[in-house]
PDB file of C-alpha atoms in Angstrom:
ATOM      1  CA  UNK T  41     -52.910-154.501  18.335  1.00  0.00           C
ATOM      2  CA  UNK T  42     -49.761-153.026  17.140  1.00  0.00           C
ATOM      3  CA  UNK T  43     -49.122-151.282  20.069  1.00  0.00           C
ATOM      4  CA  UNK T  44     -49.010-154.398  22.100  1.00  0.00           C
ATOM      5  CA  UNK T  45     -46.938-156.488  20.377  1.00  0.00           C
ATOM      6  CA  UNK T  46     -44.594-153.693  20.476  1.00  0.00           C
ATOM      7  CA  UNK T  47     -44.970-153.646  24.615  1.00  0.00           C
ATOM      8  CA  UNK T  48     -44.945-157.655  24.534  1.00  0.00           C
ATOM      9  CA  UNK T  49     -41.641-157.316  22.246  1.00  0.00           C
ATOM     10  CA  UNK T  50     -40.140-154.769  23.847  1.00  0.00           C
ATOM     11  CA  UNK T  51     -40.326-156.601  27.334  1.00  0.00           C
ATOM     12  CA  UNK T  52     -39.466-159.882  26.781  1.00  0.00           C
ATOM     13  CA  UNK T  53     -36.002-158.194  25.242  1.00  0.00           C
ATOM     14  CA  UNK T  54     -35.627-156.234  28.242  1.00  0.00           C
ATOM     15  CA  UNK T  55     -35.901-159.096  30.326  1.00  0.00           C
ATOM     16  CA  UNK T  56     -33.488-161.095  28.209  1.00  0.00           C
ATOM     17  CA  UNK T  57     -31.070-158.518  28.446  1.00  0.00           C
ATOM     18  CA  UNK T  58     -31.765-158.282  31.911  1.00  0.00           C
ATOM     19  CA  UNK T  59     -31.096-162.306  32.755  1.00  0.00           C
ATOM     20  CA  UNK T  60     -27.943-162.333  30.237  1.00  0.00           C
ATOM     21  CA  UNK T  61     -26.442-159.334  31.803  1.00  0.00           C
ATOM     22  CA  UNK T  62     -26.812-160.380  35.457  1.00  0.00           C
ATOM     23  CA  UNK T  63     -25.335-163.618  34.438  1.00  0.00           C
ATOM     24  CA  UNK T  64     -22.562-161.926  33.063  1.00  0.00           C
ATOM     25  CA  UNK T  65     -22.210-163.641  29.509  1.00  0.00           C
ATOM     26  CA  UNK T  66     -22.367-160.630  27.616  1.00  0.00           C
ATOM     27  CA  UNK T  67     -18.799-159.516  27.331  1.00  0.00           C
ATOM     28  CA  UNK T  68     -18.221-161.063  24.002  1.00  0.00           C
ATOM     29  CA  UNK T  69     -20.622-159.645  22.392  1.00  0.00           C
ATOM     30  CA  UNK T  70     -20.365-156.093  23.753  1.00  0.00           C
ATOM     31  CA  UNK T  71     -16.672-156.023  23.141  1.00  0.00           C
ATOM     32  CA  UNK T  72     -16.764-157.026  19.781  1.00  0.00           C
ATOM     33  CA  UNK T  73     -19.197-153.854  19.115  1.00  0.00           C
ATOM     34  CA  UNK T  74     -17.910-151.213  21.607  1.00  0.00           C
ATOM     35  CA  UNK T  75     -14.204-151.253  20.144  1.00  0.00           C
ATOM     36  CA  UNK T  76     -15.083-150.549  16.472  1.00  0.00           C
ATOM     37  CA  UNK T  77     -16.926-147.776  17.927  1.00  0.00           C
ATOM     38  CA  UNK T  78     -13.348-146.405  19.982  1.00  0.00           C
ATOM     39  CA  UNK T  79     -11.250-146.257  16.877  1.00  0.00           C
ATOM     40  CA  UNK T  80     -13.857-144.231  15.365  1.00  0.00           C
ATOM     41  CA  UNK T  81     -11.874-141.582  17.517  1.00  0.00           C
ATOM     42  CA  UNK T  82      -9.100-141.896  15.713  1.00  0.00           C
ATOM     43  CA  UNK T  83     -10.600-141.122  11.926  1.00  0.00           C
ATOM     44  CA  UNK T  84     -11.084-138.175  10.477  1.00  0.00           C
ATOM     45  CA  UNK T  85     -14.650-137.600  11.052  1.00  0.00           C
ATOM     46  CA  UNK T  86     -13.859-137.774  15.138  1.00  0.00           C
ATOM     47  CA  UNK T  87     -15.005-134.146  15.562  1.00  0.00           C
ATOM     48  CA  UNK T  88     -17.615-134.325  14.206  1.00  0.00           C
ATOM     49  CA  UNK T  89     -18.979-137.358  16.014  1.00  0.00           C
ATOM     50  CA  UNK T  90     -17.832-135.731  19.505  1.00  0.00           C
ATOM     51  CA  UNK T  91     -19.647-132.834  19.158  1.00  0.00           C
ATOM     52  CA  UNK T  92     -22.686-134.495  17.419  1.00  0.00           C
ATOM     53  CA  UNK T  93     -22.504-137.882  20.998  1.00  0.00           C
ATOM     54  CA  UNK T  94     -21.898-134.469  23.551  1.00  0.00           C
ATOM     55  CA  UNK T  95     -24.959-132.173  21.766  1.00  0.00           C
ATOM     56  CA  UNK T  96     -27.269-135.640  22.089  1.00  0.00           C
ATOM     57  CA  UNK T  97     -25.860-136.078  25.682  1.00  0.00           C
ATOM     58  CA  UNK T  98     -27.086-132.706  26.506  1.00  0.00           C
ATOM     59  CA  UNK T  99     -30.369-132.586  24.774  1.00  0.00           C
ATOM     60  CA  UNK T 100     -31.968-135.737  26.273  1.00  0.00           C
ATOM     61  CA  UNK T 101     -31.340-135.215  30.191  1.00  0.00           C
ATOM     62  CA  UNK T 102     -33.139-133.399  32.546  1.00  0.00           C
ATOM     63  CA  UNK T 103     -31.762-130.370  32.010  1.00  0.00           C
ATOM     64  CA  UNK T 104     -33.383-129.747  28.626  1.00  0.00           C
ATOM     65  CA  UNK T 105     -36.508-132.428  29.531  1.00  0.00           C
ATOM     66  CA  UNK T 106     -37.603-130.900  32.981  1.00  0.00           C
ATOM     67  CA  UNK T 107     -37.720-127.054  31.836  1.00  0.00           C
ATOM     68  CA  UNK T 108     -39.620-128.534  28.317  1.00  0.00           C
ATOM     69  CA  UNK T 109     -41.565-130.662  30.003  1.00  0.00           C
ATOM     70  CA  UNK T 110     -42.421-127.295  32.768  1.00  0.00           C
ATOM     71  CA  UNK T 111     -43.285-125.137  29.125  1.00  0.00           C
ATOM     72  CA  UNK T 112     -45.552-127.607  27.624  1.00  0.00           C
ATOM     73  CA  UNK T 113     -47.588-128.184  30.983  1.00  0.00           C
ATOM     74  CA  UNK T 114     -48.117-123.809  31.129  1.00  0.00           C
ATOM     75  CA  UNK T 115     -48.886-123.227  27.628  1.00  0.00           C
ATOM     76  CA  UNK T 116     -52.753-123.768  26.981  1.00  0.00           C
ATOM     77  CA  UNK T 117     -52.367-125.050  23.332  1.00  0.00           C
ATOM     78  CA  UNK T 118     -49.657-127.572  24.445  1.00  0.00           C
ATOM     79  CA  UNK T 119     -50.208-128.925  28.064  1.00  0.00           C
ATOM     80  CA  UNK T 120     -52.940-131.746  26.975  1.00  0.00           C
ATOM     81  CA  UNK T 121     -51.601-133.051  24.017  1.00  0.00           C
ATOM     82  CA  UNK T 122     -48.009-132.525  24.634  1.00  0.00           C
ATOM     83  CA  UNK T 123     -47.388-131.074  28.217  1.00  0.00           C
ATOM     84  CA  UNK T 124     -49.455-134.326  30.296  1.00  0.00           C
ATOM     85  CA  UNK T 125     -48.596-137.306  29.238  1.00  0.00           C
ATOM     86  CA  UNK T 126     -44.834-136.236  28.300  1.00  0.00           C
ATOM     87  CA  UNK T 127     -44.333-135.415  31.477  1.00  0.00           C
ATOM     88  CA  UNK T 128     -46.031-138.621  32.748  1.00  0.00           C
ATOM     89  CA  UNK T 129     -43.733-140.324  30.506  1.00  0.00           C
ATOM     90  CA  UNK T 130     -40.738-138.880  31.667  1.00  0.00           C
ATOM     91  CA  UNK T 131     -41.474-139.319  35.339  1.00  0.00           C
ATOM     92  CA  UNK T 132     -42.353-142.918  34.738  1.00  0.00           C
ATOM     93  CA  UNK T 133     -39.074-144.053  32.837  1.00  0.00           C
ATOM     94  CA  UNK T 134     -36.935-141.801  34.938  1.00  0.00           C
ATOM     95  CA  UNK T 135     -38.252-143.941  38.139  1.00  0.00           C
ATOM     96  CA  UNK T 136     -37.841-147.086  36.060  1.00  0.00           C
ATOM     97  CA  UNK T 137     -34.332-146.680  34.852  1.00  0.00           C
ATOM     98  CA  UNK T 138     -33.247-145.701  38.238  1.00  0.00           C
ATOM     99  CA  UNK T 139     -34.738-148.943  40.120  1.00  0.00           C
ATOM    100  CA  UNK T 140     -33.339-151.221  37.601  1.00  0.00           C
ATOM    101  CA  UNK T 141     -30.209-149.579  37.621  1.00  0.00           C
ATOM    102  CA  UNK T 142     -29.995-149.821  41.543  1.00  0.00           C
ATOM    103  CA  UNK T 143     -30.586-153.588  41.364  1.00  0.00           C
ATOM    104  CA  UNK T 144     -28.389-154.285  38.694  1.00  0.00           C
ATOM    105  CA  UNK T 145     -25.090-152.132  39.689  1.00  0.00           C
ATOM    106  CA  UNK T 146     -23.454-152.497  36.986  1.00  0.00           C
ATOM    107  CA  UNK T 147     -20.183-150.944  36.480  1.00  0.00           C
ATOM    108  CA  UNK T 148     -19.523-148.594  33.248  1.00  0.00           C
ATOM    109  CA  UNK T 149     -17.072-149.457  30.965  1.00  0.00           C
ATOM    110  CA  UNK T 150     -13.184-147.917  32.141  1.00  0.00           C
ATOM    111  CA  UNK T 151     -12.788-144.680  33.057  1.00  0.00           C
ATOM    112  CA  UNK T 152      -9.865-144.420  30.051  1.00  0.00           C
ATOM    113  CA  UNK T 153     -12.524-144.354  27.500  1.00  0.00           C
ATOM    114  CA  UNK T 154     -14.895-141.930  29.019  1.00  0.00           C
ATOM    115  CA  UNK T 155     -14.762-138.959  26.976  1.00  0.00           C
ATOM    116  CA  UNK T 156     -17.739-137.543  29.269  1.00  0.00           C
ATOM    117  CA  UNK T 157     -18.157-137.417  32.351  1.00  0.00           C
ATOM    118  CA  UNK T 158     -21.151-140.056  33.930  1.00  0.00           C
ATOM    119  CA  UNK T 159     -21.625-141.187  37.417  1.00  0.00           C
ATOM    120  CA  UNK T 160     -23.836-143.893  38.221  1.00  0.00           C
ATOM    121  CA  UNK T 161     -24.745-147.597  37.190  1.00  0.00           C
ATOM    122  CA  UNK T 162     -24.499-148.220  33.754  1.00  0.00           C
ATOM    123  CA  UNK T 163     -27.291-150.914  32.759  1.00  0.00           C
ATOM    124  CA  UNK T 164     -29.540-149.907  31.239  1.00  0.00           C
ATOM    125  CA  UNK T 165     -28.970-146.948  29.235  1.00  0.00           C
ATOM    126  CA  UNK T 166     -30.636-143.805  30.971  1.00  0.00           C
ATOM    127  CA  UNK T 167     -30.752-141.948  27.647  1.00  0.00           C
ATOM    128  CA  UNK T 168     -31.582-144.721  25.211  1.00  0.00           C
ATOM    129  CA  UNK T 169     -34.623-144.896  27.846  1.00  0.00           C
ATOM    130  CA  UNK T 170     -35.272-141.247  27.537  1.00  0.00           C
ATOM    131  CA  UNK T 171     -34.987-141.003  23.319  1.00  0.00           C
ATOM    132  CA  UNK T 172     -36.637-143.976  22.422  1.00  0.00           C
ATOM    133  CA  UNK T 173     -40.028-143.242  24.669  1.00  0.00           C
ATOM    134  CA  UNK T 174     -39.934-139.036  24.807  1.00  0.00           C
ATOM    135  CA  UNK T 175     -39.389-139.197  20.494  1.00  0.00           C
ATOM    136  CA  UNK T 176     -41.531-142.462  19.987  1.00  0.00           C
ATOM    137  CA  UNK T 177     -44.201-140.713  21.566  1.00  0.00           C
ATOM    138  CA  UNK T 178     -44.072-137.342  20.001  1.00  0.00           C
ATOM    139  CA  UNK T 179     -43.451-138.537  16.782  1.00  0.00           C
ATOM    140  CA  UNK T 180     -46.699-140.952  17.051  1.00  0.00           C
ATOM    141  CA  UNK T 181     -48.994-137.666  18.415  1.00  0.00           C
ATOM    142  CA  UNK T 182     -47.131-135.534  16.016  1.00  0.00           C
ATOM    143  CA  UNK T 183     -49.132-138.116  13.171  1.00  0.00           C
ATOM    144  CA  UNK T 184     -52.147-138.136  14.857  1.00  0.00           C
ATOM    145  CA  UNK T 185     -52.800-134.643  15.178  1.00  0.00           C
ATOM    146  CA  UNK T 186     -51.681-134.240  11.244  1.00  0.00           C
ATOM    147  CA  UNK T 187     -54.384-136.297  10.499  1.00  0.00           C
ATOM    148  CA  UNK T 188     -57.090-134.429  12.260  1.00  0.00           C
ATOM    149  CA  UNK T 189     -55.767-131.563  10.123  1.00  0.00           C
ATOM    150  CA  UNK T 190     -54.372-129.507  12.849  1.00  0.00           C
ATOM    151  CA  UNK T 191     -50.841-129.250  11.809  1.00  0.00           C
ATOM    152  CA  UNK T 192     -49.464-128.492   8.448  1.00  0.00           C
ATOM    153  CA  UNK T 193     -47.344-131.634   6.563  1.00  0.00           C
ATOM    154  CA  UNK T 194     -44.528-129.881   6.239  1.00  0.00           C
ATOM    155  CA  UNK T 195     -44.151-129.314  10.099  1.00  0.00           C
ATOM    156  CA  UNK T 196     -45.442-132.992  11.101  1.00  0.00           C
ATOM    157  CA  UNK T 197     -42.326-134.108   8.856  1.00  0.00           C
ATOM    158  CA  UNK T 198     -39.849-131.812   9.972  1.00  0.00           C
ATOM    159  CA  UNK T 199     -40.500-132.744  13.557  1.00  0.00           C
ATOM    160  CA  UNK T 200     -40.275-136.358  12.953  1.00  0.00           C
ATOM    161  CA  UNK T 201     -36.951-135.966  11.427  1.00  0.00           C
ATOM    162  CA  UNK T 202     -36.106-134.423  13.985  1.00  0.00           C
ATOM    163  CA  UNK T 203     -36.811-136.480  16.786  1.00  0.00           C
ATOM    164  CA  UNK T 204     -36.695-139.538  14.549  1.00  0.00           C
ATOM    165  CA  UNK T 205     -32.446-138.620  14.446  1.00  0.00           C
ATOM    166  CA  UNK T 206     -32.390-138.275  18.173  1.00  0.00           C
ATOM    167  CA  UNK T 207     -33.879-141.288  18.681  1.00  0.00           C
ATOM    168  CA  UNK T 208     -31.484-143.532  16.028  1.00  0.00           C
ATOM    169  CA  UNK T 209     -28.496-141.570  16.807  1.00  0.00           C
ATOM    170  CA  UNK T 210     -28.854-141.424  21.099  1.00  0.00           C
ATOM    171  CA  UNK T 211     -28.026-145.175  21.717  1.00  0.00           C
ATOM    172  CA  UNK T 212     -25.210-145.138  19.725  1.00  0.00           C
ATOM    173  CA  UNK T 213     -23.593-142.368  20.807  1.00  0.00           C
ATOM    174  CA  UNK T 214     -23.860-143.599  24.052  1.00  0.00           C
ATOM    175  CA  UNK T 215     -21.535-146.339  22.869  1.00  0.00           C
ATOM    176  CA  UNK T 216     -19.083-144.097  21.211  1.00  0.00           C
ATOM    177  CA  UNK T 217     -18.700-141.955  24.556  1.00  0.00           C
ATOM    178  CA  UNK T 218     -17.535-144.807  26.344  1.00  0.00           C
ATOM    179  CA  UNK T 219     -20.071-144.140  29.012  1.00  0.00           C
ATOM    180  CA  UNK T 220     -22.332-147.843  27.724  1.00  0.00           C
ATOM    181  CA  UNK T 221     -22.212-151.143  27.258  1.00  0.00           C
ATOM    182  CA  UNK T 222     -23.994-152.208  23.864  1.00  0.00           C
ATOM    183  CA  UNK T 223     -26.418-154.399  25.905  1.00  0.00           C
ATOM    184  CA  UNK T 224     -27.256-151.120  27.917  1.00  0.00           C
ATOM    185  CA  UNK T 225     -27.924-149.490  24.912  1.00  0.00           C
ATOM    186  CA  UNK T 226     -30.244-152.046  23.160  1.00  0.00           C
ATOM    187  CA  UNK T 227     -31.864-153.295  27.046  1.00  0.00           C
ATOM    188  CA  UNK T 228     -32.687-149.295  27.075  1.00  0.00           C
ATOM    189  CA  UNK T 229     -34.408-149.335  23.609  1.00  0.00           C
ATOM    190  CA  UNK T 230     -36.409-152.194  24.425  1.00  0.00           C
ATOM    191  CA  UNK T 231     -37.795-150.310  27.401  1.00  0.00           C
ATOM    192  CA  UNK T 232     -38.489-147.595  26.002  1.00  0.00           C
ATOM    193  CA  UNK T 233     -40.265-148.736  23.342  1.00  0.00           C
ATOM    194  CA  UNK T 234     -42.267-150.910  26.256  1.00  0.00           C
ATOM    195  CA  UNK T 235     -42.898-148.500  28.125  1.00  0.00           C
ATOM    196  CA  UNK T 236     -43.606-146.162  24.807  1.00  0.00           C
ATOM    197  CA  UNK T 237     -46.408-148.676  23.395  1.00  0.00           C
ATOM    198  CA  UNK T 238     -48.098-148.473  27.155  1.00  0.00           C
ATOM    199  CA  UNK T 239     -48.086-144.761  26.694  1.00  0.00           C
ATOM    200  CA  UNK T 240     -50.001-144.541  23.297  1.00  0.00           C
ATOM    201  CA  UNK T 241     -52.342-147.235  24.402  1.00  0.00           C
ATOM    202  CA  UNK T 242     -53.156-145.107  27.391  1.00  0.00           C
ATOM    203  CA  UNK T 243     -53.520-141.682  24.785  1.00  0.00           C
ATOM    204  CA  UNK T 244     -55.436-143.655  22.840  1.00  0.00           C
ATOM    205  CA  UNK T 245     -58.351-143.772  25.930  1.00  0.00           C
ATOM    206  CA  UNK T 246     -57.896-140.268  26.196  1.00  0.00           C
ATOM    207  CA  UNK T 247     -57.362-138.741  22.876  1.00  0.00           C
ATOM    208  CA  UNK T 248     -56.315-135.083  23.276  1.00  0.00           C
ATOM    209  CA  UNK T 249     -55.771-134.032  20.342  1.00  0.00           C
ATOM    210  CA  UNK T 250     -59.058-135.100  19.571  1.00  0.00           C
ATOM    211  CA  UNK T 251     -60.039-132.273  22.481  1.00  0.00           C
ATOM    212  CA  UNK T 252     -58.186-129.749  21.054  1.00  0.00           C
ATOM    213  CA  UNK T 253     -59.616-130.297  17.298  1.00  0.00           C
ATOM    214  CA  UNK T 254     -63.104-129.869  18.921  1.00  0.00           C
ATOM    215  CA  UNK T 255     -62.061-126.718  20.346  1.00  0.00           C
ATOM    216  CA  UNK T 256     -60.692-125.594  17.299  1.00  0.00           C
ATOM    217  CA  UNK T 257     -63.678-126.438  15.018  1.00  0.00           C
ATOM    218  CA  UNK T 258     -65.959-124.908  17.881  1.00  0.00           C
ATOM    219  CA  UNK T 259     -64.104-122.078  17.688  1.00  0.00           C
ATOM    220  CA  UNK T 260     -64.256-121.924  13.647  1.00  0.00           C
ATOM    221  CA  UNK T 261     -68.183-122.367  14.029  1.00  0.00           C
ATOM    222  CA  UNK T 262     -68.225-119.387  16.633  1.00  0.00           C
ATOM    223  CA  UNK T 263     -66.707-116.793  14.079  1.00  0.00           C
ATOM    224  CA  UNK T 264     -68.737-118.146  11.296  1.00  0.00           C
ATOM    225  CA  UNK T 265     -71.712-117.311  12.462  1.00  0.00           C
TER     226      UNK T 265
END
C-alpha cells in the first residue's frame, strides 16, 4: 500500500512539473532558489561544496553505475538480490530520462554558471533520477535482508547512511553546479521515487533475498548434520 501511494505521488508531481515546465511558468520560482545556491560560491565553505557537487557528479553516472552494476551481476552472492534488478533499474530510468528529456529540450541554465561541464537537455535531472531510485532501492533491500538476519546492523546502517547522503545531497548539488533548474531537480526526484516504488513492488513478487536466506539456512543444515 505504501509503495503505491509513493508511485501515485511521485507521478502526479512528475507530471505537474512536466505541464508547468513546458508551459514555461517556472522561472520565478527556480530563480528565486538557484541564486542563493550561486553565492554559496562565494563563502567560505565553497571548496568544500565543489569538491563534495563534483565527487557526487562522478559517483552517480555511468561510469561508476555500469562497471557496479557489471560486478554485482558476476558475483554469485550479489547478482539476485543486488546485481538483477539494479541493473533493471538503471536501464529503465536511463531510457526514461532520456525520452523525456528529448521531448522536452530544455535548455540548461547559462553556460557562465557551469562549473562542470554537461551536454544535453536539462529537464529532468539525469542524476536526481539516478540517486533517488539506485539508493531508494538499495537502502529498502539493504532493510529487508537485515531482517531475515543476513546482514549484521551495524553494516545495514552504515550503508544506508551512505546512500541515504547521496541521495539528499545529489539534487542539490545539481543546483549548485549550475548544470539544473530546481524544477529539474525536484521533477527528477519524483521519478525516481515513481519509478523506485514500481521497483520494490516488483521485488516484492520475487523476493531474493528471501532465495538467498534459504540457501544460507540450507547450507547451515548441511554442515550440521
Amino acid at each position: 500500500m505504501r509503495e503505491k501511494l509513493v508511485l501515485i505521488t511521485g507521478a502526479v508531481l512528475f507530471v505537474i512539473l512536466t505541464v508547468t515546465v513546458s508551459v514555461g511558468i517556472t522561472s520565478p520560482f527556480d530563480d528565486a532558489i538557484r541564486f542563493p545556491f550561486y553565492e554559496l560560491r562565494e563563502t567560505s565553505a565553497a571548496p568544500v561544496l565543489i569538491t563534495i557537487s563534483k565527487i557526487l557528479h562522478y559517483l552517480v553516472s555511468w561510469k561508476v553505475i555500469v562497471p557496479s552494476c557489471i560486478l554485482l551481476l558476476i558475483l554469485p552472492k550479489t547478482r539476485m538480490p543486488y546485481g538483477i534488478p539494479l541493473s533493471a533499474v538503471a536501464i529503465t530510468e536511463t531510457v526514461f530520462f532520456k525520452v523525456i528529456k528529448t521531448v522536452m529540450q530544455r535548455p540548461r541554465p547559462e553556460d557562465i554558471v557551469h562549473l562542470v561541464s554537461e551536454g544535453g537537455w536539462s529537464f529532468p535531472s539525469g542524476h536526481s533520477i539516478t540517486s533517488m531510485c539506485l539508493c531508494a532501492v538499495i537502502i529498502w533491500i539493504v532493510i529487508r535482508r537485515y531482517n531475515m538476519n543476513i546482514m549484521k546492523k551495524t553494516v545495514a546502517l552504515t550503508l544506508t547512511i551512505c546512500f541515504s547522503s547521496v541521495l539528499i545531497l545529489t539534487g542539490p548539488s545539481r543546483i549548485f553546479l549550475g548544470v539544473h533548474y530546481p524544477t529539474d531537480v525536484i521533477a527528477g526526484w519524483a521519478a525516481g521515487l515513481a519509478i523506485a516504488a514500481i521497483t520494490v513492488l516488483i521485488i516484492r513478487r520475487f523476493k531474493p533475498w528471501r532465495l538467498e536466506s534459504n540457501v544460507t539456512v540450507t547450507s547451515v543444515k548441511e554442515n550440521a548434520l
